[in-house]
Coordinates of C-alpha atoms in Angstrom, one line a residue:
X1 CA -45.1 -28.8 15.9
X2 CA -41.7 -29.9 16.1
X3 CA -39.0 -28.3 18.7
X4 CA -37.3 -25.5 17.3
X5 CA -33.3 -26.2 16.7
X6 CA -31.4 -25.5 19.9
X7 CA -29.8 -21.3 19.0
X8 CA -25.8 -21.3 19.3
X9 CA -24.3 -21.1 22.7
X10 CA -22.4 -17.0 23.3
X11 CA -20.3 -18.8 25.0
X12 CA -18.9 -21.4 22.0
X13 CA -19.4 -17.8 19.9
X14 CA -17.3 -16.4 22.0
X15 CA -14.8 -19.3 22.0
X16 CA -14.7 -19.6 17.8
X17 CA -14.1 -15.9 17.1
X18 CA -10.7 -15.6 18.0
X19 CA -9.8 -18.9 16.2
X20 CA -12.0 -17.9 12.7
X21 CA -10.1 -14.3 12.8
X22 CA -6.8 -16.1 13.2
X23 CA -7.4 -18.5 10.4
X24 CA -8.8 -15.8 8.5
X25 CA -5.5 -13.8 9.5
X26 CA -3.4 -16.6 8.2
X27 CA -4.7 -16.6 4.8
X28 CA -4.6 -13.3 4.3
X29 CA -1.0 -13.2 5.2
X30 CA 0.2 -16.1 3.4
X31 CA -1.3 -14.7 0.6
X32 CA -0.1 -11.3 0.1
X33 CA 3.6 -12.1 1.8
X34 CA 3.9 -14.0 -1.5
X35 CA 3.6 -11.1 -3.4
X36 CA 6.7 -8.1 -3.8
X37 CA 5.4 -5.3 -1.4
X38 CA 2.7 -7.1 0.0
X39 CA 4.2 -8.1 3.8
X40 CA 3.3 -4.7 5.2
X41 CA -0.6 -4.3 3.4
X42 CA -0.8 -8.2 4.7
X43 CA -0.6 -7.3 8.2
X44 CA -2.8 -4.1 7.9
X45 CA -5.3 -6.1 6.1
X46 CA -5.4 -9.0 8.1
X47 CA -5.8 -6.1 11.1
X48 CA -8.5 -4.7 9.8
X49 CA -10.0 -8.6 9.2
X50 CA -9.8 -9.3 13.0
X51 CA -11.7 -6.7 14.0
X52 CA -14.0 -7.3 11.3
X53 CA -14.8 -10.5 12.4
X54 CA -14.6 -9.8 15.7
X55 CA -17.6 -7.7 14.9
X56 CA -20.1 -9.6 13.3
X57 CA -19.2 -12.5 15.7
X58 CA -20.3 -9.7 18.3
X59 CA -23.2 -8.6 17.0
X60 CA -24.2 -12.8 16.3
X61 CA -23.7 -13.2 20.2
X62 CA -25.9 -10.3 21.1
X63 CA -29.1 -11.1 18.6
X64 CA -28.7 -14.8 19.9
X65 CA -28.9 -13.4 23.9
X66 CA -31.7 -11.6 22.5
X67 CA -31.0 -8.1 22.2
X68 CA -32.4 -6.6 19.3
X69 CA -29.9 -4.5 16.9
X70 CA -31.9 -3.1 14.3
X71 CA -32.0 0.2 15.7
X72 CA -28.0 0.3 17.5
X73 CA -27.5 -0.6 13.3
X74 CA -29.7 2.1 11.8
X75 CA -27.6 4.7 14.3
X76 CA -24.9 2.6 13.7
X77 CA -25.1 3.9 9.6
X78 CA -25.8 7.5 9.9
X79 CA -22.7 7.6 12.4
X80 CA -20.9 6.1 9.4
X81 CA -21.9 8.6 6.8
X82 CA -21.1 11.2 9.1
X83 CA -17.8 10.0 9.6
X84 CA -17.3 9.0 6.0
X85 CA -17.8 12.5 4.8
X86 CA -15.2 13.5 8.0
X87 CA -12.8 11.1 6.8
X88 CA -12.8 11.1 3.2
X89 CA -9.4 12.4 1.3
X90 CA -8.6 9.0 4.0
X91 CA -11.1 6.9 3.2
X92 CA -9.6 8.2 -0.6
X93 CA -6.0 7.3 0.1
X94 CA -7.3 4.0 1.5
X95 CA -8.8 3.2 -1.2
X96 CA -6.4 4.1 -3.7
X97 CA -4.0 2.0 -1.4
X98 CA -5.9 -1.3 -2.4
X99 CA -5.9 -0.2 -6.0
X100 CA -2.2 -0.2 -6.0
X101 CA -1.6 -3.6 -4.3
X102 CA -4.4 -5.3 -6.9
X103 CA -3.2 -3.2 -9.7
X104 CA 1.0 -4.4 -8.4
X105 CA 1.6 -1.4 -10.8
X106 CA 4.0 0.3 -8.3
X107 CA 6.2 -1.5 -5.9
X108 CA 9.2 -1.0 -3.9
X109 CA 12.2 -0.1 -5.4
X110 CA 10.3 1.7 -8.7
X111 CA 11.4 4.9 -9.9
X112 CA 8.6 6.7 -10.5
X113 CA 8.3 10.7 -11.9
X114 CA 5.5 12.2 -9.7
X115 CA 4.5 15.9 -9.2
X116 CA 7.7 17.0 -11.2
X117 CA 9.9 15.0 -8.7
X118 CA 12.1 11.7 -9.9
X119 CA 11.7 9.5 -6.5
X120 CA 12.9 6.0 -5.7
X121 CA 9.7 4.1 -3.6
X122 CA 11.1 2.7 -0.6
X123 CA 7.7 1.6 1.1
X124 CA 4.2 1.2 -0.1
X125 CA 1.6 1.3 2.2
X126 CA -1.8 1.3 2.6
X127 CA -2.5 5.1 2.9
X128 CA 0.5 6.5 1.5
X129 CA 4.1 5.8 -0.1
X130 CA 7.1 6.3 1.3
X131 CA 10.2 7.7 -1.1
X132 CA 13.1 9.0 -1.6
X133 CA 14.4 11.6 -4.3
X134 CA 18.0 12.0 -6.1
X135 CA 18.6 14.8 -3.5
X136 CA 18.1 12.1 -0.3
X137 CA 14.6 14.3 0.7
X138 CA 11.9 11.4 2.3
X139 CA 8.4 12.0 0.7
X140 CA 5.5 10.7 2.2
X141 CA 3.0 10.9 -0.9
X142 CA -1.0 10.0 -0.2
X143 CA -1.9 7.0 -2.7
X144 CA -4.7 8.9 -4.3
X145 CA -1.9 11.4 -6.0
X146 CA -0.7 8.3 -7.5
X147 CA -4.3 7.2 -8.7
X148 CA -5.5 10.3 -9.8
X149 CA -2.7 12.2 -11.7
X150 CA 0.1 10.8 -14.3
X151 CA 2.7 8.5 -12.7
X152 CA 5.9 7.7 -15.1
X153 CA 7.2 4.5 -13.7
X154 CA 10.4 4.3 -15.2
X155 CA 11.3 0.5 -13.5
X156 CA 7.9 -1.4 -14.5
X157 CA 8.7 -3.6 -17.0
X158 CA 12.4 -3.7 -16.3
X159 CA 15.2 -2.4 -13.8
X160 CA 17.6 -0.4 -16.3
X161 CA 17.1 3.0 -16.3
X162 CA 18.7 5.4 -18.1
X163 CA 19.7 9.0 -16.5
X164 CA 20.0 12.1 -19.0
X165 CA 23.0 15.1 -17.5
X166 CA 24.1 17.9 -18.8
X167 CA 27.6 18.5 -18.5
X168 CA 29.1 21.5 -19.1
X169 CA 32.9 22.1 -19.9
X170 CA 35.0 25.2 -21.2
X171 CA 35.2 25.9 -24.5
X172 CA 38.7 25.3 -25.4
X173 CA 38.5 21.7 -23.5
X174 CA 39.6 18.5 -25.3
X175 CA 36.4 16.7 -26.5
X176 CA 38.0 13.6 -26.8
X177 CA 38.9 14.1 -22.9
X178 CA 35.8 14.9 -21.9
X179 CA 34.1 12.6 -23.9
X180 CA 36.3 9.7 -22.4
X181 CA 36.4 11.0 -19.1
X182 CA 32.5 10.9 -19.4
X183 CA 32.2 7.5 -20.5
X184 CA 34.8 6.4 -17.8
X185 CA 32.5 7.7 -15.2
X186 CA 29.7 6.2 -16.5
X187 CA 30.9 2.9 -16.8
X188 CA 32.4 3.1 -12.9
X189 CA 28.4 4.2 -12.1
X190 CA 27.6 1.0 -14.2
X191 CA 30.2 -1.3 -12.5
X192 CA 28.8 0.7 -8.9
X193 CA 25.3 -0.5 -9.8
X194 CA 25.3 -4.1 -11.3

């Protein structure tokens, strides 16, 4: 019978990890920078990558060394169960949080209604948003409210949005003042705005 192949060196292992999670970091950057919103879920992504890889590459070193994983994997799952029922309105949000950078449905600068609240998103992450209401209160909301309930996004398909007041004035006032006085202001908050 013929020699059996030569297995791969740990050491060379060892050596090509670091350089596959980098080019595997890379891409996963370059990607998603390109997109609005995605610099920050890049960089957790592309985290989360590394030590992927970093893992398998592991556990190819050890089975090539000879240690047998079969059972360290078999404990390895029912630990994760257990810690996937621990962990998951976070394994939830997580979730949710890739839905929204596929879906590209809410990004950065959006005005969304939420929860009875008119907010202005300032950050989107991969667990949770970060926004800002008309009052200047920061709100951190998880990403599986945004999944799971109804989301007005008053900015997707365009940036004009229009504001209803109520104004009100005394009786005996001159309407044609207050309506000009009105539209003056409006027109300065235009001007203000671009």
């Amino acid at each position: 019978p013929p020699p059996a192949p030569p297995a791969p060196d740990p050491l060379s292992l060892h050596d090509a990890l670091p350089i596959l999670s980098r080019v595997v970091r890379h891409g996963v950057t370059r990607v998603l920078s390109r997109t609005r919103g995605g610099a920050k879920a890049a960089g957790t992504l592309s985290g989360i990558l590394h030590y992927v890889v970093l893992l398998v590459g592991l556990s190819i070193a050890l089975q090539t060394v000879g240690i047998d994983l079969s059972s360290l994997f078999a404990a390895g799952a029912l630990f994760a169960v257990a810690l996937g029922f621990a962990m998951q309105s976070i394994t939830e949000n997580f979730v949710a949080g890739f839905i929204l950078l596929a879906e590209r449905s809410i990004k950065p600068g959006d005005v969304l209604h939420v929860d009875g609240k008119t907010i202005k998103v300032l950050d989107l992450g991969i667990r949770a948003i970060t926004a800002e209401t008309r009052d200047g209160e920061h709100l951190v909301i998880p990403n599986a409210v945004l999944i799971g309930s109804t989301v007005t996004n008053y900015t997707l398909s365009h940036s004009a949005l229009r504001i209803h007041a109520l104004v009100g004035v005394v009786y005996a006032s001159d309407m044609a003042q207050v309506r000009s006085t009105l539209e003056a202001v409006a027109k300065r908050l235009n001007d203000a705005c671009g």
